[in-house]
Coordinates of C-alpha atoms and ligand atoms in Angstrom, one line a residue:
M1 CA 130.3 163.9 -3.7
T2 CA 130.2 166.5 -1.1
F3 CA 127.6 168.1 -3.0
D4 CA 124.7 165.5 -2.5
L5 CA 126.0 164.8 1.1
F6 CA 125.5 168.8 2.0
D7 CA 122.0 168.4 -0.3
A8 CA 121.1 165.5 2.0
L9 CA 121.6 167.5 5.5
P10 CA 117.8 168.1 7.4
A11 CA 116.7 171.5 7.6
D12 CA 118.5 174.0 10.1
P13 CA 116.8 173.9 13.0
D14 CA 117.5 177.7 13.7
A15 CA 116.1 179.0 10.6
S16 CA 113.3 181.2 11.3
P17 CA 110.0 179.2 11.6
A18 CA 107.2 179.3 9.2
I19 CA 104.7 182.2 9.2
E20 CA 101.5 181.1 7.6
T21 CA 99.0 183.8 6.8
L22 CA 95.1 182.9 8.0
A23 CA 93.6 186.3 7.6
P24 CA 94.6 189.9 7.3
G25 CA 96.1 190.3 10.6
A26 CA 96.4 186.7 11.4
V27 CA 99.2 184.3 11.1
V28 CA 100.3 181.1 12.5
L29 CA 103.8 181.1 14.1
R30 CA 104.8 177.1 13.3
G31 CA 106.7 175.5 16.2
F32 CA 107.3 179.2 17.1
A33 CA 107.4 178.1 21.0
R34 CA 109.3 175.1 20.7
D35 CA 112.4 176.3 22.2
V36 CA 111.1 177.3 25.4
E37 CA 108.7 173.8 25.3
Q38 CA 110.0 172.6 29.1
D39 CA 109.8 176.0 30.5
L40 CA 106.5 176.8 29.2
L41 CA 105.1 173.7 30.8
A42 CA 107.1 173.7 34.1
A43 CA 105.4 177.3 34.4
V44 CA 102.0 176.1 33.8
R45 CA 102.4 173.5 36.3
D46 CA 103.4 176.1 39.1
V47 CA 100.5 178.1 38.0
S48 CA 97.9 175.6 38.2
A49 CA 99.5 174.5 41.7
A50 CA 98.6 177.7 43.1
A51 CA 95.1 178.4 41.2
P52 CA 94.0 174.8 40.2
F53 CA 92.4 173.9 36.4
R54 CA 88.6 174.2 37.1
N55 CA 85.3 173.8 34.7
L56 CA 83.6 176.9 35.0
I57 CA 80.1 177.5 34.4
T58 CA 78.8 179.5 31.5
P59 CA 76.0 182.0 31.9
G60 CA 73.8 179.6 30.5
G61 CA 74.0 177.2 33.3
L62 CA 76.6 174.8 31.4
R63 CA 79.6 173.4 32.7
M64 CA 82.6 174.0 29.9
S65 CA 84.4 170.9 28.8
V66 CA 87.8 173.1 28.9
A67 CA 89.5 173.2 32.1
M68 CA 90.8 176.6 32.9
T69 CA 93.3 178.7 35.1
N70 CA 94.7 181.9 35.0
C71 CA 97.8 183.8 35.5
G72 CA 98.7 187.8 35.6
D73 CA 97.0 190.6 36.5
A74 CA 93.5 189.7 35.9
G75 CA 92.1 186.2 34.4
W76 CA 89.3 185.0 32.6
V77 CA 86.1 184.1 34.5
S78 CA 82.6 182.7 33.6
D79 CA 79.8 182.4 36.1
R80 CA 76.3 182.3 36.0
T81 CA 76.4 186.2 36.4
G82 CA 78.4 186.6 32.8
Y83 CA 81.9 186.7 31.5
R84 CA 84.8 188.9 33.3
Y85 CA 88.3 189.6 34.0
D86 CA 88.8 189.2 37.8
P87 CA 92.2 190.4 39.5
V88 CA 91.3 187.7 42.1
D89 CA 90.6 183.8 41.5
P90 CA 86.9 183.6 42.8
Q91 CA 87.8 179.9 44.1
S92 CA 90.6 180.9 46.3
G93 CA 90.0 184.9 46.9
E94 CA 93.6 185.1 46.1
H95 CA 95.2 187.1 43.2
W96 CA 96.2 185.0 40.4
P97 CA 99.5 183.9 40.1
A98 CA 102.1 186.5 38.6
M99 CA 102.7 185.7 34.9
P100 CA 105.9 184.0 34.4
E101 CA 108.5 185.6 32.4
V102 CA 109.3 183.1 30.3
L103 CA 105.6 183.4 29.3
R104 CA 105.0 187.2 28.7
A105 CA 108.6 187.2 26.9
L106 CA 107.4 184.5 24.4
A107 CA 103.8 186.4 23.5
R108 CA 105.5 189.4 23.5
R109 CA 108.4 187.9 20.6
A110 CA 105.4 185.9 18.9
A111 CA 103.4 189.1 18.5
E112 CA 106.4 191.1 17.5
A113 CA 107.1 188.3 14.7
A114 CA 103.5 188.7 13.6
G115 CA 103.9 192.5 12.9
Y116 CA 102.3 193.3 16.7
P117 CA 105.8 194.9 18.4
G118 CA 105.3 196.3 22.1
F119 CA 102.5 193.8 23.0
A120 CA 102.5 193.8 26.6
P121 CA 99.8 191.1 27.8
D122 CA 98.2 191.7 31.7
A123 CA 96.4 188.2 31.4
C124 CA 97.2 184.9 30.7
L125 CA 94.0 182.3 29.9
I126 CA 95.4 178.8 30.1
N127 CA 93.3 176.1 28.9
R128 CA 93.6 171.9 29.4
Y129 CA 91.7 169.8 27.0
L130 CA 91.6 166.2 27.5
P131 CA 90.7 164.0 24.5
G132 CA 87.0 164.8 23.6
T133 CA 87.5 168.3 25.2
R134 CA 86.1 171.2 22.7
L135 CA 85.7 174.6 22.6
S136 CA 82.4 176.3 20.6
L137 CA 82.9 178.9 18.3
H138 CA 83.5 182.6 19.9
Q139 CA 85.0 185.7 19.6
D140 CA 87.2 187.4 22.4
R141 CA 85.6 190.2 22.9
D142 CA 85.9 191.1 26.6
E143 CA 89.3 193.0 26.7
L144 CA 88.7 196.5 26.7
D145 CA 91.4 197.7 24.6
L146 CA 90.7 195.9 21.2
R147 CA 93.7 196.8 19.1
A148 CA 96.0 194.4 21.1
P149 CA 96.5 191.3 19.5
I150 CA 95.6 187.7 21.1
V151 CA 98.5 185.4 20.9
S152 CA 97.3 181.8 21.6
V153 CA 100.4 179.0 22.0
S154 CA 99.8 175.2 21.6
L155 CA 101.6 172.6 23.4
G156 CA 101.1 168.9 23.4
L157 CA 98.6 166.9 21.5
P158 CA 97.6 168.3 18.3
A159 CA 94.3 170.0 17.8
T160 CA 91.9 171.3 15.1
F161 CA 91.5 175.0 15.2
L162 CA 88.2 176.3 14.0
W163 CA 88.9 180.1 12.1
G164 CA 86.2 181.8 10.8
G165 CA 85.0 185.0 10.2
L166 CA 83.4 188.5 11.8
R167 CA 80.1 186.7 11.8
R168 CA 79.0 183.6 13.7
A169 CA 77.5 182.0 10.4
D170 CA 80.8 182.5 8.4
R171 CA 82.0 178.6 7.7
P172 CA 85.1 178.0 9.5
D173 CA 88.2 177.0 7.7
R174 CA 89.9 173.9 9.6
I175 CA 93.5 174.3 11.0
R176 CA 96.1 171.5 12.3
L177 CA 97.4 173.4 15.5
A178 CA 100.4 171.1 16.8
H179 CA 102.8 171.3 19.6
G180 CA 104.9 174.9 19.8
D181 CA 102.6 176.3 17.4
V182 CA 101.6 180.3 17.9
V183 CA 98.4 182.1 16.3
V184 CA 98.5 185.4 16.6
W185 CA 95.3 187.3 15.7
G186 CA 94.5 191.3 15.6
G187 CA 93.3 194.3 13.4
P188 CA 91.0 193.3 11.4
S189 CA 90.8 190.2 12.4
R190 CA 90.6 190.5 16.1
L191 CA 87.1 189.7 16.5
V192 CA 86.9 186.7 14.2
F193 CA 85.3 183.6 15.6
H194 CA 87.0 180.5 16.6
G195 CA 87.2 177.4 18.3
I196 CA 88.4 173.7 18.6
T197 CA 86.8 170.6 17.9
P198 CA 86.8 167.7 20.3
L199 CA 90.1 166.7 21.0
A200 CA 91.2 163.4 19.6
D201 CA 93.2 160.7 22.1
G202 CA 96.8 160.8 21.5
D203 CA 99.8 160.3 23.9
H204 CA 102.4 163.2 23.9
P205 CA 105.8 163.1 25.2
L206 CA 105.8 165.9 26.8
T207 CA 102.1 166.3 27.9
G208 CA 100.4 162.7 27.6
H209 CA 96.7 162.4 27.1
E210 CA 96.6 166.4 27.1
R211 CA 96.5 169.7 25.3
I212 CA 97.5 172.9 27.1
N213 CA 96.6 176.0 25.2
L214 CA 98.2 179.5 26.8
T215 CA 96.0 182.9 25.1
F216 CA 97.5 185.9 26.2
R217 CA 95.3 188.9 26.4
K218 CA 95.7 193.1 27.0
T219 CA 92.2 193.6 28.8
R220 CA 93.0 196.8 29.5
Ligands
LIG1 C1 90.9 180.1 23.1 O1 90.3 180.4 22.0 O2 90.6 180.8 24.2 C2 91.5 178.6 22.9 C3 91.7 178.4 21.4 C4 92.6 177.1 21.7 O3 92.8 176.2 22.1 O4 93.6 177.2 20.8
LIG2 FE1 89.3 182.2 22.5

């Protein structure tokens, strides 16, 4: 019967992606970045060829397990003197690579889908996780303009995202983030504590043993 056949068709791949609410002002857009996955990863390769991934030192003197680089007008850096946004890559003395248009456009589109139209990021921090890499609970609070949201894109191996509250002691929820998922948090959730548990090993068809995370910020 044609009716049964129709019923058995897979879900429409063009249907709008699922939106999950994490908290007021915060959502996960499942699979949102998948339509540009190859372009995003090519752009990450270009950026990291000019500004290589490196493991920064915290103000407390510890080396971070996440390797980082940046693109855009400003890049997030940490050293013994503290955290800051810097227009120059301290490793090369050159400006960070420009933000590729495919990144900027995706960030804008995701913010809009999450209810934050007109998002104009000037910084994209690129995080690289290998098996065992973690990112402890923290707030993104080095930006001058806290009205703009944070847009965070997951690529490659899946991770467990810790989504806490406005106090460090708030017990975090554990959210699984897979390739292509985008998390957007702003408004009342802008200063929520978040982090990533140690990455489990795996082999992703596009990134191998890595997870790449892009976080877009408006710093000024
Ligand atoms: C971050 O908080 O900067 C990164 C979060 C993530 O890797 O998903
Ligand atoms: Fe963060």
